Short mmCIF file of C-alpha atoms and ligand atoms in Angstrom, two decimals:
data_model
loop_
_atom_site.label_atom_id
_atom_site.label_comp_id
_atom_site.label_asym_id
_atom_site.label_seq_id
_atom_site.Cartn_x
_atom_site.Cartn_y
_atom_site.Cartn_z
CA MET A 1 0.00 0.00 0.00
CA LYS A 2 1.14 3.56 -0.71
CA ILE A 3 0.45 6.18 1.94
CA LEU A 4 0.70 9.96 2.00
CA VAL A 5 0.98 11.75 5.35
CA ILE A 6 0.18 15.47 5.16
CA GLY A 7 2.01 17.88 7.48
CA SER A 8 5.52 18.71 8.64
CA GLY A 9 5.61 18.52 12.43
CA GLY A 10 6.69 16.07 15.11
CA ARG A 11 3.23 14.53 15.01
CA GLU A 12 3.62 13.72 11.32
CA HIS A 13 7.10 12.28 11.86
CA ALA A 14 5.62 10.03 14.58
CA LEU A 15 2.80 8.95 12.23
CA VAL A 16 5.25 8.20 9.43
CA TRP A 17 7.53 6.33 11.87
CA LYS A 18 4.66 4.19 13.14
CA LEU A 19 3.22 3.50 9.69
CA THR A 20 6.67 2.49 8.38
CA GLN A 21 6.48 -0.45 10.79
CA SER A 22 3.22 -1.68 9.26
CA PRO A 23 3.57 -4.82 7.09
CA GLY A 24 0.79 -3.44 4.90
CA VAL A 25 2.79 -0.36 3.88
CA ASP A 26 5.10 -0.48 0.84
CA ARG A 27 5.86 3.17 0.34
CA ILE A 28 5.24 6.38 2.32
CA PHE A 29 5.26 9.98 1.15
CA CYS A 30 5.12 13.02 3.40
CA ALA A 31 4.00 16.46 2.20
CA PRO A 32 5.85 18.64 2.87
CA GLY A 33 7.58 16.76 5.73
CA ASN A 34 10.82 17.63 7.52
CA ALA A 35 14.36 16.23 7.74
CA GLY A 36 13.12 13.39 9.97
CA THR A 37 10.29 12.24 7.71
CA GLY A 38 12.80 12.51 4.85
CA GLN A 39 14.87 9.74 6.46
CA LEU A 40 11.92 7.33 6.61
CA SER A 41 9.74 8.37 3.71
CA GLU A 42 9.84 10.40 0.53
CA ASN A 43 9.24 14.08 1.21
CA VAL A 44 7.14 15.82 -1.41
CA ALA A 45 7.40 19.61 -1.57
CA ILE A 46 3.69 20.39 -1.54
CA PRO A 47 2.24 22.62 1.21
CA ALA A 48 -0.46 21.02 3.39
CA THR A 49 -3.00 23.54 2.16
CA ASP A 50 -2.37 23.20 -1.61
CA PHE A 51 -5.24 20.77 -2.15
CA SER A 52 -5.28 20.66 -5.94
CA THR A 53 -1.58 19.80 -6.14
CA LEU A 54 -1.97 17.20 -3.38
CA ILE A 55 -4.87 15.59 -5.24
CA ARG A 56 -2.88 15.55 -8.47
CA PHE A 57 0.06 13.93 -6.66
CA VAL A 58 -2.16 11.28 -5.07
CA LYS A 59 -3.73 10.40 -8.43
CA GLU A 60 -0.46 10.37 -10.36
CA ASN A 61 1.30 8.22 -7.78
CA ARG A 62 -1.71 5.99 -7.07
CA VAL A 63 -1.58 6.66 -3.34
CA ASP A 64 -4.00 4.30 -1.55
CA LEU A 65 -4.52 6.27 1.65
CA THR A 66 -3.87 9.86 2.72
CA VAL A 67 -3.57 10.71 6.43
CA VAL A 68 -4.12 14.38 7.29
CA GLY A 69 -2.04 15.61 10.26
CA PRO A 70 -2.79 19.30 10.95
CA ASP A 71 -6.06 21.08 11.74
CA ASP A 72 -6.09 23.80 9.06
CA PRO A 73 -6.45 21.56 5.98
CA LEU A 74 -9.21 19.66 7.81
CA ALA A 75 -11.02 22.90 8.66
CA ALA A 76 -10.68 23.99 5.03
CA GLY A 77 -12.36 20.81 3.78
CA ILE A 78 -9.50 18.67 2.42
CA VAL A 79 -11.36 15.47 3.32
CA ASP A 80 -14.50 16.54 1.48
CA LEU A 81 -12.44 17.28 -1.64
CA PHE A 82 -10.65 13.93 -1.50
CA GLN A 83 -13.99 12.16 -1.03
CA THR A 84 -15.45 13.96 -4.04
CA GLU A 85 -12.49 12.65 -6.04
CA LYS A 86 -13.11 9.14 -4.61
CA LEU A 87 -9.73 9.17 -2.87
CA ARG A 88 -9.34 7.37 0.43
CA VAL A 89 -8.47 9.73 3.27
CA PHE A 90 -8.22 9.66 7.06
CA GLY A 91 -9.70 12.67 8.87
CA PRO A 92 -13.03 14.35 9.55
CA THR A 93 -14.98 16.31 6.95
CA LYS A 94 -15.17 20.09 7.12
CA SER A 95 -18.49 20.04 8.94
CA ALA A 96 -17.26 17.50 11.53
CA ALA A 97 -13.99 19.44 11.96
CA ARG A 98 -16.05 22.44 13.13
CA LEU A 99 -15.76 20.85 16.58
CA GLU A 100 -12.25 22.31 16.52
CA SER A 101 -12.49 25.10 13.96
CA SER A 102 -15.43 26.81 15.67
CA LYS A 103 -15.38 26.98 19.44
CA ILE A 104 -18.90 28.41 19.27
CA PHE A 105 -20.15 25.35 17.34
CA ALA A 106 -18.53 23.06 19.92
CA LYS A 107 -19.93 25.05 22.85
CA GLU A 108 -23.46 25.05 21.44
CA LEU A 109 -23.35 21.32 20.84
CA MET A 110 -22.05 20.71 24.37
CA ARG A 111 -24.76 22.96 25.81
CA ASP A 112 -27.50 21.16 23.82
CA GLN A 113 -26.26 17.75 24.94
CA LYS A 114 -25.45 18.82 28.52
CA ILE A 115 -21.82 17.78 28.13
CA PRO A 116 -19.80 19.01 31.13
CA THR A 117 -17.73 22.04 30.11
CA ALA A 118 -17.00 25.57 31.34
CA LEU A 119 -20.04 27.88 31.42
CA ALA A 120 -19.70 30.19 28.46
CA ASN A 121 -21.22 33.05 26.53
CA THR A 122 -20.54 33.89 22.91
CA PHE A 123 -20.27 37.37 21.43
CA SER A 124 -20.10 38.88 17.97
CA ASN A 125 -20.39 42.44 19.24
CA SER A 126 -17.49 43.90 21.23
CA ASN A 127 -19.66 46.33 23.25
CA GLU A 128 -21.77 43.44 24.48
CA ALA A 129 -18.64 41.48 25.36
CA LEU A 130 -17.23 44.47 27.26
CA ARG A 131 -20.52 44.99 29.13
CA TYR A 132 -20.61 41.30 30.06
CA CYS A 133 -17.14 41.64 31.60
CA GLU A 134 -18.51 44.19 34.10
CA GLU A 135 -20.59 41.41 35.67
CA VAL A 136 -18.31 38.37 35.71
CA LYS A 137 -15.99 36.91 38.31
CA PHE A 138 -12.30 36.90 37.30
CA PRO A 139 -10.25 35.25 35.96
CA VAL A 140 -12.18 34.53 32.77
CA VAL A 141 -11.01 32.71 29.65
CA ILE A 142 -11.44 34.52 26.33
CA LYS A 143 -11.29 32.40 23.18
CA ALA A 144 -11.28 33.35 19.53
CA ASP A 145 -13.98 31.33 17.76
CA GLY A 146 -11.73 30.08 14.95
CA LEU A 147 -8.28 28.53 14.55
CA ALA A 148 -5.44 30.77 15.76
CA LEU A 149 -2.33 28.53 15.83
CA GLY A 150 -2.99 27.61 19.46
CA LYS A 151 -2.70 31.27 20.48
CA GLY A 152 -6.39 32.21 20.48
CA VAL A 153 -7.03 31.40 24.16
CA ILE A 154 -6.28 34.15 26.68
CA ILE A 155 -6.74 33.89 30.42
CA ALA A 156 -7.71 37.35 31.62
CA PRO A 157 -6.95 37.85 35.33
CA ASP A 158 -8.87 41.14 35.60
CA ILE A 159 -11.14 43.50 33.74
CA ALA A 160 -8.28 45.53 32.22
CA ALA A 161 -6.81 42.39 30.61
CA ALA A 162 -10.27 41.32 29.43
CA ARG A 163 -10.88 44.72 27.83
CA SER A 164 -7.61 44.77 25.95
CA THR A 165 -8.06 41.16 24.77
CA ILE A 166 -11.57 41.88 23.49
CA ASP A 167 -10.28 45.01 21.76
CA GLU A 168 -7.39 43.18 20.14
CA MET A 169 -9.48 40.26 18.95
CA MET A 170 -12.74 41.90 17.95
CA THR A 171 -11.78 45.44 17.00
CA HIS A 172 -8.18 45.18 15.80
CA GLY A 173 -8.55 41.75 14.19
CA ARG A 174 -5.48 40.19 15.87
CA PHE A 175 -6.55 36.73 14.69
CA GLY A 176 -8.30 37.94 11.57
CA GLU A 177 -11.75 36.43 11.00
CA ALA A 178 -11.03 33.75 13.65
CA GLY A 179 -11.33 36.35 16.42
CA ARG A 180 -14.31 38.39 15.19
CA ARG A 181 -16.54 36.19 17.29
CA ILE A 182 -15.41 35.14 20.75
CA VAL A 183 -16.32 32.90 23.65
CA ILE A 184 -15.95 34.15 27.22
CA GLU A 185 -16.00 31.32 29.72
CA GLU A 186 -15.43 30.53 33.35
CA PHE A 187 -11.91 29.63 34.41
CA LEU A 188 -11.76 25.96 35.41
CA ARG A 189 -9.40 24.64 38.04
CA GLY A 190 -7.92 21.17 38.10
CA SER A 191 -5.45 19.18 36.05
CA GLU A 192 -5.55 18.62 32.29
CA CYS A 193 -5.63 15.36 30.41
CA SER A 194 -5.46 14.68 26.65
CA LEU A 195 -7.71 11.92 25.34
CA HIS A 196 -7.38 10.48 21.85
CA ALA A 197 -10.24 8.53 20.32
CA LEU A 198 -10.45 6.86 16.92
CA VAL A 199 -14.07 7.65 16.05
CA ASP A 200 -15.69 5.77 13.17
CA GLY A 201 -19.00 7.64 13.01
CA LYS A 202 -20.79 5.47 15.57
CA ASN A 203 -18.19 3.85 17.82
CA TYR A 204 -14.80 4.78 19.14
CA ARG A 205 -11.64 3.30 20.61
CA LEU A 206 -9.56 5.24 23.09
CA LEU A 207 -5.80 5.45 22.73
CA GLU A 208 -3.69 5.64 25.88
CA THR A 209 -3.94 8.94 27.78
CA ALA A 210 -1.31 11.67 27.81
CA ARG A 211 -0.66 15.05 29.38
CA ASP A 212 1.14 17.92 27.76
CA HIS A 213 2.90 21.04 29.02
CA LYS A 214 1.86 24.17 27.17
CA CYS A 215 3.82 27.02 28.80
CA VAL A 216 7.26 27.78 27.41
CA PHE A 217 9.17 27.94 30.72
CA ASP A 218 9.58 25.66 33.72
CA GLY A 219 6.96 25.89 36.42
CA ASP A 220 4.29 26.66 33.81
CA LYS A 221 5.59 30.19 33.31
CA GLY A 222 5.58 32.26 30.14
CA PRO A 223 3.30 32.23 27.13
CA ASN A 224 1.46 29.19 25.79
CA THR A 225 3.13 27.22 23.00
CA GLY A 226 1.98 24.39 20.78
CA GLY A 227 3.37 22.07 23.48
CA MET A 228 6.75 21.76 25.21
CA GLY A 229 6.53 18.11 26.15
CA ALA A 230 4.21 15.29 27.11
CA PHE A 231 4.02 12.06 29.01
CA SER A 232 1.89 8.95 28.82
CA PRO A 233 -0.04 7.53 30.60
CA ALA A 234 -1.62 10.51 32.34
CA ASN A 235 -1.36 10.22 36.11
CA ASN A 236 -4.76 11.81 36.73
CA TRP A 237 -6.92 9.29 34.86
CA ASN A 238 -8.74 6.22 36.10
CA ARG A 239 -11.54 3.76 35.25
CA GLU A 240 -14.19 5.85 36.95
CA LEU A 241 -13.25 8.88 34.84
CA GLU A 242 -13.24 6.71 31.74
CA THR A 243 -16.82 5.59 32.44
CA GLN A 244 -17.88 9.17 33.09
CA PHE A 245 -16.10 10.25 29.91
CA ASP A 246 -18.01 7.67 27.88
CA GLN A 247 -21.43 8.40 29.37
CA LYS A 248 -21.29 12.15 29.88
CA ILE A 249 -19.03 13.22 27.02
CA MET A 250 -18.58 10.75 24.16
CA GLN A 251 -22.08 9.27 23.92
CA PRO A 252 -23.85 12.66 24.09
CA LEU A 253 -21.31 14.08 21.63
CA LEU A 254 -21.93 11.34 19.07
CA ARG A 255 -25.69 11.74 19.58
CA GLY A 256 -25.44 15.52 19.16
CA LEU A 257 -23.43 15.20 15.95
CA HIS A 258 -25.91 12.63 14.63
CA GLU A 259 -28.83 14.96 15.36
CA LYS A 260 -27.10 17.64 13.30
CA GLY A 261 -26.55 15.18 10.46
CA VAL A 262 -22.78 15.27 10.98
CA GLU A 263 -20.69 12.12 10.98
CA PHE A 264 -17.25 12.23 12.57
CA ARG A 265 -14.70 9.77 11.22
CA GLY A 266 -11.15 10.38 12.29
CA LEU A 267 -9.16 11.14 15.38
CA LEU A 268 -10.97 13.14 18.05
CA PHE A 269 -8.81 14.59 20.79
CA PRO A 270 -10.80 16.12 23.62
CA GLY A 271 -8.75 18.24 26.00
CA LEU A 272 -10.19 17.73 29.48
CA MET A 273 -9.92 19.48 32.81
CA ILE A 274 -10.19 17.05 35.71
CA GLY A 275 -11.60 18.66 38.82
CA ALA A 276 -13.32 17.56 42.01
CA ASP A 277 -16.55 16.88 40.10
CA GLY A 278 -14.94 14.83 37.32
CA ALA A 279 -13.89 15.64 33.75
CA ARG A 280 -15.02 18.70 31.82
CA VAL A 281 -14.24 19.47 28.19
CA LEU A 282 -11.87 22.38 27.56
CA GLU A 283 -11.85 21.89 23.81
CA PHE A 284 -12.20 19.35 21.04
CA ASN A 285 -9.37 18.84 18.57
CA CYS A 286 -10.07 16.90 15.39
CA ARG A 287 -6.58 15.49 14.77
CA PHE A 288 -3.75 13.85 16.66
CA GLY A 289 -2.14 16.03 19.34
CA ASP A 290 1.34 17.42 19.05
CA PRO A 291 3.42 16.48 21.12
CA GLU A 292 0.97 13.90 22.58
CA THR A 293 1.30 11.70 19.48
CA GLN A 294 5.07 11.52 19.95
CA ALA A 295 4.45 10.19 23.49
CA ILE A 296 1.52 7.87 22.66
CA LEU A 297 2.53 6.12 19.43
CA PRO A 298 5.82 4.68 20.79
CA ARG A 299 3.63 2.86 23.36
CA MET A 300 1.26 1.43 20.74
CA LYS A 301 2.04 -2.22 20.04
CA SER A 302 -0.76 -2.70 17.49
CA ASP A 303 -0.34 -1.94 13.83
CA LEU A 304 -1.71 1.58 13.25
CA LEU A 305 -2.72 1.06 9.62
CA PRO A 306 -5.67 -1.35 10.20
CA LEU A 307 -6.92 0.99 12.94
CA LEU A 308 -6.95 3.98 10.58
CA GLU A 309 -8.67 1.88 7.91
CA ALA A 310 -11.30 0.58 10.34
CA THR A 311 -12.00 4.16 11.44
CA ILE A 312 -12.64 5.18 7.84
CA ASP A 313 -14.79 2.10 7.21
CA GLY A 314 -16.95 2.42 10.33
CA LYS A 315 -15.55 -0.79 11.83
CA ILE A 316 -13.42 0.32 14.77
CA ASP A 317 -15.52 -1.83 17.14
CA ASN A 318 -13.91 -4.92 15.54
CA HIS A 319 -10.52 -3.85 16.89
CA THR A 320 -8.72 -3.77 20.20
CA ILE A 321 -5.46 -1.91 20.64
CA ALA A 322 -2.46 -3.44 22.43
CA TRP A 323 -0.19 -1.19 24.47
CA ASP A 324 3.31 -1.30 25.88
CA GLU A 325 2.90 -1.10 29.67
CA ARG A 326 5.95 1.11 29.90
CA ALA A 327 5.61 4.86 30.31
CA SER A 328 6.86 7.47 27.87
CA VAL A 329 8.19 10.99 28.29
CA THR A 330 8.62 13.42 25.39
CA VAL A 331 10.75 16.56 25.67
CA VAL A 332 10.42 19.24 22.98
CA LEU A 333 13.50 21.24 21.94
CA THR A 334 12.72 24.67 20.54
CA SER A 335 14.54 27.54 18.91
CA GLY A 336 15.41 30.25 21.45
CA GLY A 337 12.71 32.94 21.44
CA TYR A 338 9.84 30.62 20.44
CA PRO A 339 6.82 31.12 20.59
CA ASP A 340 7.78 34.67 19.59
CA LYS A 341 10.56 35.54 17.13
CA TYR A 342 13.40 33.06 16.66
CA GLU A 343 16.26 32.38 14.28
CA THR A 344 16.54 29.32 12.06
CA GLY A 345 19.26 27.62 10.02
CA LYS A 346 21.28 26.48 13.06
CA PRO A 347 23.15 23.18 12.54
CA ILE A 348 22.01 20.40 14.90
CA SER A 349 24.58 17.97 16.36
CA GLY A 350 24.22 14.75 18.37
CA LEU A 351 21.33 13.25 16.41
CA ASP A 352 23.26 10.18 15.19
CA GLU A 353 24.55 9.42 18.66
CA VAL A 354 21.08 9.63 20.22
CA ALA A 355 19.59 7.52 17.43
CA LYS A 356 21.71 4.60 18.70
CA LEU A 357 20.17 4.68 22.21
CA ASP A 358 17.67 1.94 23.11
CA ASP A 359 14.09 2.94 23.75
CA VAL A 360 14.70 6.52 22.65
CA GLN A 361 13.17 8.06 19.57
CA ILE A 362 13.83 11.45 18.01
CA PHE A 363 10.91 13.02 16.18
CA HIS A 364 11.74 16.01 14.02
CA ALA A 365 9.49 19.07 13.70
CA GLY A 366 11.13 22.29 12.43
CA THR A 367 14.17 20.76 10.73
CA LYS A 368 15.46 20.57 7.19
CA ARG A 369 18.43 19.13 5.39
CA VAL A 370 20.79 21.65 3.80
CA ASN A 371 23.92 20.40 1.98
CA GLY A 372 23.67 17.08 3.78
CA LYS A 373 23.45 18.69 7.24
CA ILE A 374 20.32 18.90 9.41
CA VAL A 375 19.53 22.47 10.50
CA THR A 376 16.73 24.13 12.46
CA ALA A 377 13.80 25.42 10.41
CA GLY A 378 11.02 26.24 12.87
CA GLY A 379 9.97 27.08 16.43
CA ARG A 380 9.56 23.57 17.74
CA VAL A 381 12.61 21.74 16.39
CA LEU A 382 12.66 18.21 17.84
CA ALA A 383 10.73 15.99 20.23
CA VAL A 384 12.75 13.35 22.06
CA THR A 385 10.74 10.44 23.49
CA ALA A 386 12.03 7.79 25.87
CA LEU A 387 10.26 4.71 27.21
CA GLY A 388 10.87 3.39 30.71
CA PRO A 389 9.36 1.16 33.37
CA THR A 390 8.10 4.25 35.21
CA ILE A 391 7.52 7.88 34.28
CA ASP A 392 10.59 8.81 36.31
CA ALA A 393 12.79 6.29 34.50
CA ALA A 394 11.49 7.43 31.11
CA ARG A 395 12.08 11.01 32.17
CA THR A 396 15.70 10.33 33.13
CA SER A 397 16.38 8.62 29.77
CA ALA A 398 14.67 11.37 27.80
CA TYR A 399 16.76 14.09 29.44
CA GLU A 400 19.92 12.03 29.10
CA ALA A 401 19.25 11.85 25.34
CA VAL A 402 18.35 15.55 25.14
CA SER A 403 21.64 16.52 26.82
CA ARG A 404 23.53 15.06 23.84
CA ILE A 405 21.73 17.19 21.24
CA HIS A 406 22.98 20.70 20.52
CA PHE A 407 22.10 23.67 18.38
CA GLU A 408 22.57 27.39 18.93
CA GLY A 409 19.79 28.87 21.04
CA CYS A 410 18.31 25.47 21.95
CA HIS A 411 15.64 25.74 24.66
CA TYR A 412 13.70 23.06 26.48
CA ARG A 413 11.83 22.72 29.73
CA ARG A 414 13.64 20.86 32.51
CA ASP A 415 10.45 19.85 34.30
CA ILE A 416 8.54 17.78 31.73
CA ALA A 417 6.64 15.01 33.55
CA LEU A 418 7.90 16.45 36.82
CA ALA A 419 5.45 19.32 37.25
CA ARG A 420 2.70 16.74 37.15
CA SER A 421 0.03 18.50 39.11
CA SER A 422 -0.74 21.27 36.62
CA GLY A 423 -0.39 22.02 32.91
P1 LIG B 1 -7.95 25.32 24.35
O1 LIG B 1 -7.27 25.63 23.04
O2 LIG B 1 -9.38 25.70 24.41
O3 LIG B 1 -7.64 23.95 24.91
O4 LIG B 1 -7.16 26.19 25.39
C1 LIG B 1 -5.76 26.12 25.51
C2 LIG B 1 -5.40 25.99 26.97
O5 LIG B 1 -5.96 27.08 27.70
C3 LIG B 1 -5.95 24.75 27.64
O6 LIG B 1 -5.16 23.62 27.42
C4 LIG B 1 -5.94 25.18 29.08
O7 LIG B 1 -4.63 25.13 29.60
C5 LIG B 1 -6.35 26.63 28.99
N1 LIG B 1 -7.82 26.76 29.12
C6 LIG B 1 -8.73 26.76 28.13
N2 LIG B 1 -9.98 26.89 28.61
C7 LIG B 1 -9.86 26.99 29.94
C8 LIG B 1 -10.79 27.15 31.02
N3 LIG B 1 -12.10 27.28 30.80
N4 LIG B 1 -10.31 27.19 32.26
C9 LIG B 1 -8.97 27.09 32.52
N5 LIG B 1 -8.05 26.95 31.55
C10 LIG B 1 -8.48 26.90 30.27
N1 LIG B 2 -0.79 19.55 22.41
C1 LIG B 2 -2.03 20.16 22.15
C2 LIG B 2 -2.48 20.11 20.76
O1 LIG B 2 -2.00 19.35 19.92
O2 LIG B 2 -3.41 20.84 20.44
#
């Protein structure tokens, strides 16, 4: 079978890495990919959002299955286009992907189905939003309705911060159209957990849990990033929560989508806040998490390909997924300055040495090969995952591996999987 993975991050490298191990796979392409995917598959220089060129490539090369990594092509309807062309593709349609691409759509569905989530109000008029802020208890969470590269969620500690956020988003168009409508919701306390479910329209199978670390600096300080590290399994999850998650979140969600005539087939990743009264939904993502995927897939013993196929075919209930009992810890290495301005083109050393270590895997994100050398090419550069009998053992191995990798300006958090009580 020939497979195309769309995207260029650590998540896509992990997907390519896992699919390479599948006996059913003969050849893998990655568009546009990075230096890591280029070692395992054939990188194709087509941007993830250039749908017509991607479709032409898939037809010309007789690709059997396309797996979409990032959220923006999904939100823009890549799956619908592939389906129209009768091309096999893994991911939700545009209308199903609204669970992620419109926070208002997700909130309304959760309200209709009484799915536990933060109490929220939505606004398309900035004066109304500002008036509402006179009445609320702080902190509040202000969210741009649409996709904003993970930066569209602001926690406003007081009314002054709320006012300037509303102004920036709604009046000055900081996130363009994505921020013209906003959600203002109550601030939830607790600990976060990332769930991943392969949803086939009617049924779903959970992957192992993970937790990520979003803030750029140790101790959860500094601005939010796409994710600075992750570990699996999550230490705040149990059977009771899993039952509650099924009955109060997944079943009502599937029912709500069905009532709207929407069928979700793909990977659904609900971000949850676990508090004293159980799990509440912070957000729905409609694709694999990054860096959660780099922590979860190394623990998956089952072949991923039949699981993706069963999800597309509405047959995921025929499958069980086998897991490595060991824990994993993933540390993300970034360019200095990320998530703000950073420099690229810095040569990376130590990769070959680390590649020889047992139970350690390097997943590339912002890297590229220039004149035979691997250099930095983005904000998040690498994700290093280690497996171990315990989280602490995996953590020690991951940091041992990270200490051997060098590039100018390299930054990483020292407390991944250590600061386990919060985000
Ligand atoms: P989201 O993109 O909606 O998951 O938000 C990004 C991050 O903001 C989450 O992972 C949480 O850390 C934080 N967050 C979002 N909504 C809330 C909330 N209602 N209460 C507390 N923190 C939140
Ligand atoms: N790590 C969070 C995300 O992928 O959205």
